[in-house]
Amino acid sequence: MNTTVAGTPTLATDFAATQSGADAIPWYAWTSVLASLSMTTGLYWDISWHMTIGRDTFWTPAHLLIQFGAVLGGLAAAILIFRTTFSRNREAKESSVRILGFWGPLGAFLCAWGAAAMLISAPFDNWWHNNYGLDVKILSPPHELLGVGLESINFGGIILMVGLLNRAQGILRPRLQLMMLTVGGLVLANSMIGRLELTDRAMMHRAAMYLALAIGPPFVLETVARATRLRWARTGAAAIYTFLFALGVWIMPRFSAEPKLAPVYQHITHMVPLAFPILILAPAFALDLLWRKLNAVQPTPGFGEKWLQATVAGMVYVPALIAAQWPFAEFLMSPASRNWVFGTLDQPYMVPPDWYGARNLFLPFEGWAHFWIRLAWAVFAATLCTRLGIMFGNWMRKVQR
Amino acid sequence: MRTFFRVFIFLLPLAAWAHLGSPDVYYDGNAGPYHLLVTIRPPAVVPGVAQILVRSYSTAGEIDRIQILPLTIEGEGENLAPRPDAMVRSADDPQLYTGNLWIMLRGSWKVRVQVEGKQGDSEINVPVAAVSLTAAHMDRGTSLMLGGFGLLLVVGLVGILRAANGPAQVLPKQSMSPTLKRRSMVGMSIGAIFILVVLVSGDLWWNTEATANETMVYRVPELQAQLKAPGVLKITLENPNSRSFGDNQWRNFWAQSVVLNDLVPDHGHLMHLFLVSMPDMKSFWHLHPDATGAQEFVAKLPAVPPGRYRVYADVVHSTGFPETEVGTIDLPAVGGEPDASLGGDDSGSPALVASDKIAALSSGYRMIWERDPSPLRAQQAVIFRFRIEDKDGRPATDLENYMGMAAHAVFLSDDGKVFAHVHPQGSVSMAALALAQGPTRGSASPMGSMSMAPLPAEVSFPYGFPQPGDYHFFVQVKRAGHVETGMFVAHAVE
């Protein structure tokens, strides 16, 4: 907790602290990171639960972790907002924004909004189950509301921190940068969980998978890079995702579990981890190298130049990803990968033994025409996402409150 | 989303299948040496969770553990089953066990009940049909609540967008420049339009999901009943739930096809047809039409009094999926003596008298409902017991099997919307029960009561009224070569 200014800590004192070069990270930055970590871990666990056990209740540990993250993010935001709103300290309000009569930092409002969305999605999802059946599809309106709420808490946390970062000096800066990078890496991990079905091992020699990976991740990488102002931010965020997913591959199988839902096609005795991480690390590294050049060539790009930069980034992202993942996919299909490190031994309980992936085979090639068309779309999507990331990231740099 | 635009009126159409409006399964039988009463409450929507209750009638302490497992009634499901779930013994009632099972596909299932106890391990398979019964409509309360919260979210988000594009970019203690103010409004407006687009897209998405769900909701088939010639009733069945496995989409939702050319006999007949005069229910007939085509049946009508009749036709598919088709017909007077005009296993009576205790039978015989004095509660399994005695009050000694069973009963709500054809073994279809046991399991033969030994003078049926209200029920026994029907009335409370 920040105590560099006498009296009760408020946004004003936080503001003063950032100006004075103090090294204390405000408590709400810590809770933001913890909330994000809790939700991503919960998401990972939940998917693994559905791949291993199949049926669940509201009270599974995975669900509780997600809920804890939401409650933590929401409570922290509520405290910040109420404390500022009902504070007699004028300075507190003068370093806040006003929304619907309440005062507080912008990031807190987004966190509160995300927590409210997640809360509302619960009765909505319950109604959905009662009327359309238990989850047969991951994608449904209440789940989307939950997902949007979850990411709002993550981005709310980043915005809370970026507001501080944009004013911070001294040792506080690198610490805040690292914390933001962590949340960014978690957002990237969530984004990768969201496209798991499209990034199955059997899909890795199809352009369709690279198209799926071009929608979303480039946006996250670009936003995080600009918000944190770290030279290796993209690589860092990708490394956090890679580390978390690899850790999952190594840890989850240590826990005993068995399927509870028919049909059980795979004999499973332990938790099935999510697949080994996709090598997003490669394009992220390539993009970090690229942006050094681009920034050197044009430090203050105009509107058209930003589009040009995004196009170049899109044209680097997709080939770099393919160059790394395509041969790595060959390895993942080979007997050499069937060990605890790469985790290709386990299949979810519901995968029939004749499924391509279960036989360590790629799905049939989609044909050159489809391949090139999808790759072109992938480059387009990566370009668009990068451009949006530039816009959002640049906006973040302006956040002061 | 939809809640932001629409408010729905609470409309849950009461739809159900075999045993119209009465989806719960009651089964009284033996798993080897253990006598059990099994109640299965299938989910209203599939995939969903079925609730299972097992009451043991064995001596206390005989049973160590009961496990349950859901399986599709036939097929490879058996080999791909997960480990069974242990049922929980009630703390208040040690003879009662409860458990839940996930039913993931619509169609014909069986619940395997495995008993471990002092007399060894044994099991029984109880068939259950699972379908989605409701088309989703949001009730007003939920709709208003979600709509209100949704509106709050939208307003909040618009406010956040306004702040993000303006005030949030101003250094503390400074005020917004006119340019930033304008940007703030522009950003908010663009954001609001974007939110609107998302909401409209969400609504379209929801509509698509709702439409897809609606096509999967089980529809009660309605039969066409018409007099083909004097005394000849023609029944034409319909199949609104036609599910052909030519279309792979159905495979994601249904365990089996629903077709009409696969009907199998259920205790000796392809169809059990019930005619009940409405609203008095005094004229009650249990007939067995002959099939003249895949969807057409013809029944010879006995001499029934004229009037409006509700028609219920019970059929069972080869998949073990039971259905009750319903219809209505206005019948003119059909002359002759009722009893003389009945053929085969057909039975009925033109002028039954309702009673809540004793029904008069022929030759001074009486059927007595041995009723528990406590009120009948909806959704509570009850053993309905009836004693048949002669005119001197002595137990009847001349009862015979009627279509392989000691007795038949029909439970009917006064509005005709609940119908259940029940036997001493319960509300399960006998054909489905046989299928559920599989070809090699003979221990729980559904026709176990077909012994040649003299039948006792008491018959019983496990059943539970699905909802509160007034009911008539008809109990049929065969005595001295003649089928007798007793009519009773009951009221079920919440």
PDB file of N, CA and C in Angstrom, chain A residues 97-162:
ATOM      1  N   VAL A  97     -11.952  10.259 -13.458  1.00  0.00           N
ATOM      2  CA  VAL A  97     -13.000  10.567 -14.440  1.00  0.00           C
ATOM      3  C   VAL A  97     -14.347  10.345 -13.761  1.00  0.00           C
ATOM      4  N   ARG A  98     -15.376  10.987 -14.311  1.00  0.00           N
ATOM      5  CA  ARG A  98     -16.714  10.874 -13.723  1.00  0.00           C
ATOM      6  C   ARG A  98     -17.615  10.114 -14.691  1.00  0.00           C
ATOM      7  N   ILE A  99     -18.191   9.024 -14.198  1.00  0.00           N
ATOM      8  CA  ILE A  99     -19.107   8.232 -15.022  1.00  0.00           C
ATOM      9  C   ILE A  99     -20.335   7.903 -14.189  1.00  0.00           C
ATOM     10  N   LEU A 100     -21.493   8.269 -14.709  1.00  0.00           N
ATOM     11  CA  LEU A 100     -22.777   8.024 -14.046  1.00  0.00           C
ATOM     12  C   LEU A 100     -22.781   8.555 -12.607  1.00  0.00           C
ATOM     13  N   GLY A 101     -22.139   9.667 -12.411  1.00  0.00           N
ATOM     14  CA  GLY A 101     -22.156  10.297 -11.093  1.00  0.00           C
ATOM     15  C   GLY A 101     -21.071   9.798 -10.149  1.00  0.00           C
ATOM     16  N   PHE A 102     -20.342   8.782 -10.562  1.00  0.00           N
ATOM     17  CA  PHE A 102     -19.274   8.253  -9.713  1.00  0.00           C
ATOM     18  C   PHE A 102     -17.918   8.761 -10.220  1.00  0.00           C
ATOM     19  N   TRP A 103     -16.972   8.839  -9.272  1.00  0.00           N
ATOM     20  CA  TRP A 103     -15.620   9.273  -9.619  1.00  0.00           C
ATOM     21  C   TRP A 103     -14.645   8.123  -9.405  1.00  0.00           C
ATOM     22  N   GLY A 104     -13.650   8.043 -10.285  1.00  0.00           N
ATOM     23  CA  GLY A 104     -12.620   7.015 -10.099  1.00  0.00           C
ATOM     24  C   GLY A 104     -11.742   6.940 -11.321  1.00  0.00           C
ATOM     25  N   PRO A 105     -10.660   6.163 -11.265  1.00  0.00           N
ATOM     26  CA  PRO A 105      -9.821   6.012 -12.446  1.00  0.00           C
ATOM     27  C   PRO A 105     -10.558   5.226 -13.527  1.00  0.00           C
ATOM     28  N   LEU A 106     -10.256   5.513 -14.787  1.00  0.00           N
ATOM     29  CA  LEU A 106     -10.968   4.879 -15.904  1.00  0.00           C
ATOM     30  C   LEU A 106     -10.872   3.350 -15.825  1.00  0.00           C
ATOM     31  N   GLY A 107      -9.661   2.858 -15.523  1.00  0.00           N
ATOM     32  CA  GLY A 107      -9.465   1.403 -15.474  1.00  0.00           C
ATOM     33  C   GLY A 107     -10.369   0.751 -14.440  1.00  0.00           C
ATOM     34  N   ALA A 108     -10.611   1.443 -13.327  1.00  0.00           N
ATOM     35  CA  ALA A 108     -11.480   0.886 -12.285  1.00  0.00           C
ATOM     36  C   ALA A 108     -12.896   0.731 -12.812  1.00  0.00           C
ATOM     37  N   PHE A 109     -13.336   1.715 -13.593  1.00  0.00           N
ATOM     38  CA  PHE A 109     -14.689   1.615 -14.153  1.00  0.00           C
ATOM     39  C   PHE A 109     -14.801   0.426 -15.105  1.00  0.00           C
ATOM     40  N   LEU A 110     -13.737   0.220 -15.892  1.00  0.00           N
ATOM     41  CA  LEU A 110     -13.784  -0.914 -16.835  1.00  0.00           C
ATOM     42  C   LEU A 110     -13.771  -2.240 -16.061  1.00  0.00           C
ATOM     43  N   CYS A 111     -12.971  -2.291 -14.989  1.00  0.00           N
ATOM     44  CA  CYS A 111     -12.945  -3.491 -14.144  1.00  0.00           C
ATOM     45  C   CYS A 111     -14.327  -3.749 -13.542  1.00  0.00           C
ATOM     46  N   ALA A 112     -14.926  -2.676 -13.018  1.00  0.00           N
ATOM     47  CA  ALA A 112     -16.245  -2.815 -12.394  1.00  0.00           C
ATOM     48  C   ALA A 112     -17.264  -3.274 -13.436  1.00  0.00           C
ATOM     49  N   TRP A 113     -17.166  -2.701 -14.618  1.00  0.00           N
ATOM     50  CA  TRP A 113     -18.077  -3.082 -15.702  1.00  0.00           C
ATOM     51  C   TRP A 113     -17.887  -4.570 -16.027  1.00  0.00           C
ATOM     52  N   GLY A 114     -16.634  -4.993 -16.119  1.00  0.00           N
ATOM     53  CA  GLY A 114     -16.345  -6.398 -16.436  1.00  0.00           C
ATOM     54  C   GLY A 114     -16.892  -7.338 -15.375  1.00  0.00           C
ATOM     55  N   ALA A 115     -16.703  -6.940 -14.105  1.00  0.00           N
ATOM     56  CA  ALA A 115     -17.205  -7.786 -13.022  1.00  0.00           C
ATOM     57  C   ALA A 115     -18.724  -7.859 -13.080  1.00  0.00           C
ATOM     58  N   ALA A 116     -19.372  -6.718 -13.370  1.00  0.00           N
ATOM     59  CA  ALA A 116     -20.837  -6.700 -13.464  1.00  0.00           C
ATOM     60  C   ALA A 116     -21.299  -7.588 -14.619  1.00  0.00           C
ATOM     61  N   ALA A 117     -20.588  -7.502 -15.756  1.00  0.00           N
ATOM     62  CA  ALA A 117     -20.957  -8.328 -16.918  1.00  0.00           C
ATOM     63  C   ALA A 117     -20.831  -9.807 -16.576  1.00  0.00           C
ATOM     64  N   MET A 118     -19.759 -10.161 -15.859  1.00  0.00           N
ATOM     65  CA  MET A 118     -19.567 -11.567 -15.483  1.00  0.00           C
ATOM     66  C   MET A 118     -20.658 -12.016 -14.514  1.00  0.00           C
ATOM     67  N   LEU A 119     -21.007 -11.116 -13.599  1.00  0.00           N
ATOM     68  CA  LEU A 119     -22.048 -11.424 -12.618  1.00  0.00           C
ATOM     69  C   LEU A 119     -23.387 -11.651 -13.319  1.00  0.00           C
ATOM     70  N   ILE A 120     -23.701 -10.764 -14.278  1.00  0.00           N
ATOM     71  CA  ILE A 120     -24.982 -10.858 -14.983  1.00  0.00           C
ATOM     72  C   ILE A 120     -25.018 -12.096 -15.887  1.00  0.00           C
ATOM     73  N   SER A 121     -23.833 -12.473 -16.370  1.00  0.00           N
ATOM     74  CA  SER A 121     -23.817 -13.642 -17.265  1.00  0.00           C
ATOM     75  C   SER A 121     -24.213 -14.918 -16.525  1.00  0.00           C
ATOM     76  N   ALA A 122     -24.081 -14.923 -15.173  1.00  0.00           N
ATOM     77  CA  ALA A 122     -24.391 -16.145 -14.412  1.00  0.00           C
ATOM     78  C   ALA A 122     -25.878 -16.519 -14.495  1.00  0.00           C
ATOM     79  N   PRO A 123     -26.820 -15.604 -14.123  1.00  0.00           N
ATOM     80  CA  PRO A 123     -28.231 -15.980 -14.274  1.00  0.00           C
ATOM     81  C   PRO A 123     -28.632 -16.178 -15.739  1.00  0.00           C
ATOM     82  N   PHE A 124     -27.974 -15.429 -16.623  1.00  0.00           N
ATOM     83  CA  PHE A 124     -28.255 -15.575 -18.056  1.00  0.00           C
ATOM     84  C   PHE A 124     -27.848 -16.979 -18.515  1.00  0.00           C
ATOM     85  N   ASP A 125     -26.662 -17.404 -18.094  1.00  0.00           N
ATOM     86  CA  ASP A 125     -26.167 -18.727 -18.475  1.00  0.00           C
ATOM     87  C   ASP A 125     -27.040 -19.825 -17.863  1.00  0.00           C
ATOM     88  N   ASN A 126     -27.474 -19.578 -16.640  1.00  0.00           N
ATOM     89  CA  ASN A 126     -28.339 -20.546 -15.963  1.00  0.00           C
ATOM     90  C   ASN A 126     -29.641 -20.714 -16.737  1.00  0.00           C
ATOM     91  N   TRP A 127     -30.207 -19.588 -17.147  1.00  0.00           N
ATOM     92  CA  TRP A 127     -31.431 -19.634 -17.953  1.00  0.00           C
ATOM     93  C   TRP A 127     -31.162 -20.376 -19.273  1.00  0.00           C
ATOM     94  N   TRP A 128     -30.020 -20.099 -19.857  1.00  0.00           N
ATOM     95  CA  TRP A 128     -29.650 -20.726 -21.132  1.00  0.00           C
ATOM     96  C   TRP A 128     -29.602 -22.247 -20.968  1.00  0.00           C
ATOM     97  N   HIS A 129     -28.950 -22.702 -19.901  1.00  0.00           N
ATOM     98  CA  HIS A 129     -28.858 -24.147 -19.648  1.00  0.00           C
ATOM     99  C   HIS A 129     -30.236 -24.756 -19.442  1.00  0.00           C
ATOM    100  N   ASN A 130     -31.086 -24.053 -18.684  1.00  0.00           N
ATOM    101  CA  ASN A 130     -32.401 -24.598 -18.384  1.00  0.00           C
ATOM    102  C   ASN A 130     -33.293 -24.678 -19.613  1.00  0.00           C
ATOM    103  N   ASN A 131     -32.988 -23.877 -20.613  1.00  0.00           N
ATOM    104  CA  ASN A 131     -33.861 -23.844 -21.784  1.00  0.00           C
ATOM    105  C   ASN A 131     -33.266 -24.480 -23.030  1.00  0.00           C
ATOM    106  N   TYR A 132     -31.963 -24.429 -23.154  1.00  0.00           N
ATOM    107  CA  TYR A 132     -31.343 -25.004 -24.354  1.00  0.00           C
ATOM    108  C   TYR A 132     -30.478 -26.214 -24.024  1.00  0.00           C
ATOM    109  N   GLY A 133     -30.352 -26.544 -22.749  1.00  0.00           N
ATOM    110  CA  GLY A 133     -29.542 -27.691 -22.359  1.00  0.00           C
ATOM    111  C   GLY A 133     -28.182 -27.281 -21.840  1.00  0.00           C
ATOM    112  N   LEU A 134     -27.541 -28.231 -21.173  1.00  0.00           N
ATOM    113  CA  LEU A 134     -26.205 -27.987 -20.651  1.00  0.00           C
ATOM    114  C   LEU A 134     -25.258 -27.739 -21.815  1.00  0.00           C
ATOM    115  N   ASP A 135     -24.082 -27.191 -21.492  1.00  0.00           N
ATOM    116  CA  ASP A 135     -23.185 -26.724 -22.553  1.00  0.00           C
ATOM    117  C   ASP A 135     -22.888 -27.782 -23.601  1.00  0.00           C
ATOM    118  N   VAL A 136     -23.458 -27.565 -24.759  1.00  0.00           N
ATOM    119  CA  VAL A 136     -23.055 -28.390 -25.881  1.00  0.00           C
ATOM    120  C   VAL A 136     -22.091 -27.609 -26.754  1.00  0.00           C
ATOM    121  N   LYS A 137     -22.176 -26.291 -26.616  1.00  0.00           N
ATOM    122  CA  LYS A 137     -21.274 -25.434 -27.386  1.00  0.00           C
ATOM    123  C   LYS A 137     -20.556 -24.499 -26.424  1.00  0.00           C
ATOM    124  N   ILE A 138     -19.286 -24.215 -26.736  1.00  0.00           N
ATOM    125  CA  ILE A 138     -18.552 -23.255 -25.904  1.00  0.00           C
ATOM    126  C   ILE A 138     -19.061 -21.853 -26.227  1.00  0.00           C
ATOM    127  N   LEU A 139     -19.338 -21.632 -27.509  1.00  0.00           N
ATOM    128  CA  LEU A 139     -19.760 -20.301 -27.922  1.00  0.00           C
ATOM    129  C   LEU A 139     -21.266 -20.142 -27.755  1.00  0.00           C
ATOM    130  N   SER A 140     -21.655 -19.278 -26.843  1.00  0.00           N
ATOM    131  CA  SER A 140     -23.069 -18.947 -26.674  1.00  0.00           C
ATOM    132  C   SER A 140     -23.124 -17.506 -26.163  1.00  0.00           C
ATOM    133  N   PRO A 141     -24.244 -16.804 -26.351  1.00  0.00           N
ATOM    134  CA  PRO A 141     -24.310 -15.413 -25.886  1.00  0.00           C
ATOM    135  C   PRO A 141     -23.922 -15.231 -24.413  1.00  0.00           C
ATOM    136  N   PRO A 142     -24.431 -16.064 -23.479  1.00  0.00           N
ATOM    137  CA  PRO A 142     -23.996 -15.828 -22.082  1.00  0.00           C
ATOM    138  C   PRO A 142     -22.507 -16.073 -21.877  1.00  0.00           C
ATOM    139  N   HIS A 143     -21.937 -17.056 -22.570  1.00  0.00           N
ATOM    140  CA  HIS A 143     -20.496 -17.290 -22.442  1.00  0.00           C
ATOM    141  C   HIS A 143     -19.699 -16.128 -23.026  1.00  0.00           C
ATOM    142  N   GLU A 144     -20.226 -15.559 -24.113  1.00  0.00           N
ATOM    143  CA  GLU A 144     -19.547 -14.404 -24.711  1.00  0.00           C
ATOM    144  C   GLU A 144     -19.561 -13.217 -23.750  1.00  0.00           C
ATOM    145  N   LEU A 145     -20.714 -13.035 -23.084  1.00  0.00           N
ATOM    146  CA  LEU A 145     -20.818 -11.944 -22.112  1.00  0.00           C
ATOM    147  C   LEU A 145     -19.796 -12.172 -20.998  1.00  0.00           C
ATOM    148  N   LEU A 146     -19.682 -13.430 -20.576  1.00  0.00           N
ATOM    149  CA  LEU A 146     -18.704 -13.788 -19.537  1.00  0.00           C
ATOM    150  C   LEU A 146     -17.286 -13.463 -20.013  1.00  0.00           C
ATOM    151  N   GLY A 147     -17.001 -13.848 -21.254  1.00  0.00           N
ATOM    152  CA  GLY A 147     -15.670 -13.623 -21.824  1.00  0.00           C
ATOM    153  C   GLY A 147     -15.356 -12.141 -21.949  1.00  0.00           C
ATOM    154  N   VAL A 148     -16.350 -11.372 -22.416  1.00  0.00           N
ATOM    155  CA  VAL A 148     -16.147  -9.925 -22.565  1.00  0.00           C
ATOM    156  C   VAL A 148     -15.906  -9.301 -21.192  1.00  0.00           C
ATOM    157  N   GLY A 149     -16.670  -9.762 -20.202  1.00  0.00           N
ATOM    158  CA  GLY A 149     -16.492  -9.258 -18.834  1.00  0.00           C
ATOM    159  C   GLY A 149     -15.107  -9.574 -18.316  1.00  0.00           C
ATOM    160  N   LEU A 150     -14.684 -10.806 -18.555  1.00  0.00           N
ATOM    161  CA  LEU A 150     -13.365 -11.258 -18.084  1.00  0.00           C
ATOM    162  C   LEU A 150     -12.241 -10.413 -18.696  1.00  0.00           C
ATOM    163  N   GLU A 151     -12.317 -10.219 -19.998  1.00  0.00           N
ATOM    164  CA  GLU A 151     -11.272  -9.421 -20.656  1.00  0.00           C
ATOM    165  C   GLU A 151     -11.352  -7.953 -20.257  1.00  0.00           C
ATOM    166  N   SER A 152     -12.559  -7.495 -19.905  1.00  0.00           N
ATOM    167  CA  SER A 152     -12.673  -6.102 -19.446  1.00  0.00           C
ATOM    168  C   SER A 152     -11.947  -5.925 -18.130  1.00  0.00           C
ATOM    169  N   ILE A 153     -12.017  -6.943 -17.282  1.00  0.00           N
ATOM    170  CA  ILE A 153     -11.274  -6.857 -16.009  1.00  0.00           C
ATOM    171  C   ILE A 153      -9.770  -6.826 -16.301  1.00  0.00           C
ATOM    172  N   ASN A 154      -9.343  -7.671 -17.254  1.00  0.00           N
ATOM    173  CA  ASN A 154      -7.925  -7.677 -17.617  1.00  0.00           C
ATOM    174  C   ASN A 154      -7.485  -6.325 -18.169  1.00  0.00           C
ATOM    175  N   PHE A 155      -8.242  -5.827 -19.151  1.00  0.00           N
ATOM    176  CA  PHE A 155      -7.858  -4.550 -19.760  1.00  0.00           C
ATOM    177  C   PHE A 155      -8.044  -3.394 -18.782  1.00  0.00           C
ATOM    178  N   GLY A 156      -9.058  -3.508 -17.915  1.00  0.00           N
ATOM    179  CA  GLY A 156      -9.246  -2.498 -16.872  1.00  0.00           C
ATOM    180  C   GLY A 156      -8.004  -2.418 -16.003  1.00  0.00           C
ATOM    181  N   GLY A 157      -7.460  -3.592 -15.677  1.00  0.00           N
ATOM    182  CA  GLY A 157      -6.231  -3.644 -14.865  1.00  0.00           C
ATOM    183  C   GLY A 157      -5.079  -2.993 -15.600  1.00  0.00           C
ATOM    184  N   ILE A 158      -4.955  -3.303 -16.882  1.00  0.00           N
ATOM    185  CA  ILE A 158      -3.869  -2.713 -17.677  1.00  0.00           C
ATOM    186  C   ILE A 158      -4.023  -1.202 -17.733  1.00  0.00           C
ATOM    187  N   ILE A 159      -5.272  -0.745 -17.913  1.00  0.00           N
ATOM    188  CA  ILE A 159      -5.499   0.706 -18.004  1.00  0.00           C
ATOM    189  C   ILE A 159      -5.204   1.390 -16.668  1.00  0.00           C
ATOM    190  N   LEU A 160      -5.568   0.721 -15.568  1.00  0.00           N
ATOM    191  CA  LEU A 160      -5.234   1.260 -14.242  1.00  0.00           C
ATOM    192  C   LEU A 160      -3.723   1.478 -14.123  1.00  0.00           C
ATOM    193  N   MET A 161      -3.000   0.444 -14.591  1.00  0.00           N
ATOM    194  CA  MET A 161      -1.544   0.512 -14.466  1.00  0.00           C
ATOM    195  C   MET A 161      -0.940   1.493 -15.473  1.00  0.00           C
ATOM    196  N   VAL A 162      -1.541   1.539 -16.674  1.00  0.00           N
ATOM    197  CA  VAL A 162      -0.962   2.423 -17.690  1.00  0.00           C
ATOM    198  C   VAL A 162      -1.138   3.885 -17.275  1.00  0.00           C
TER     199      VAL A 162
END
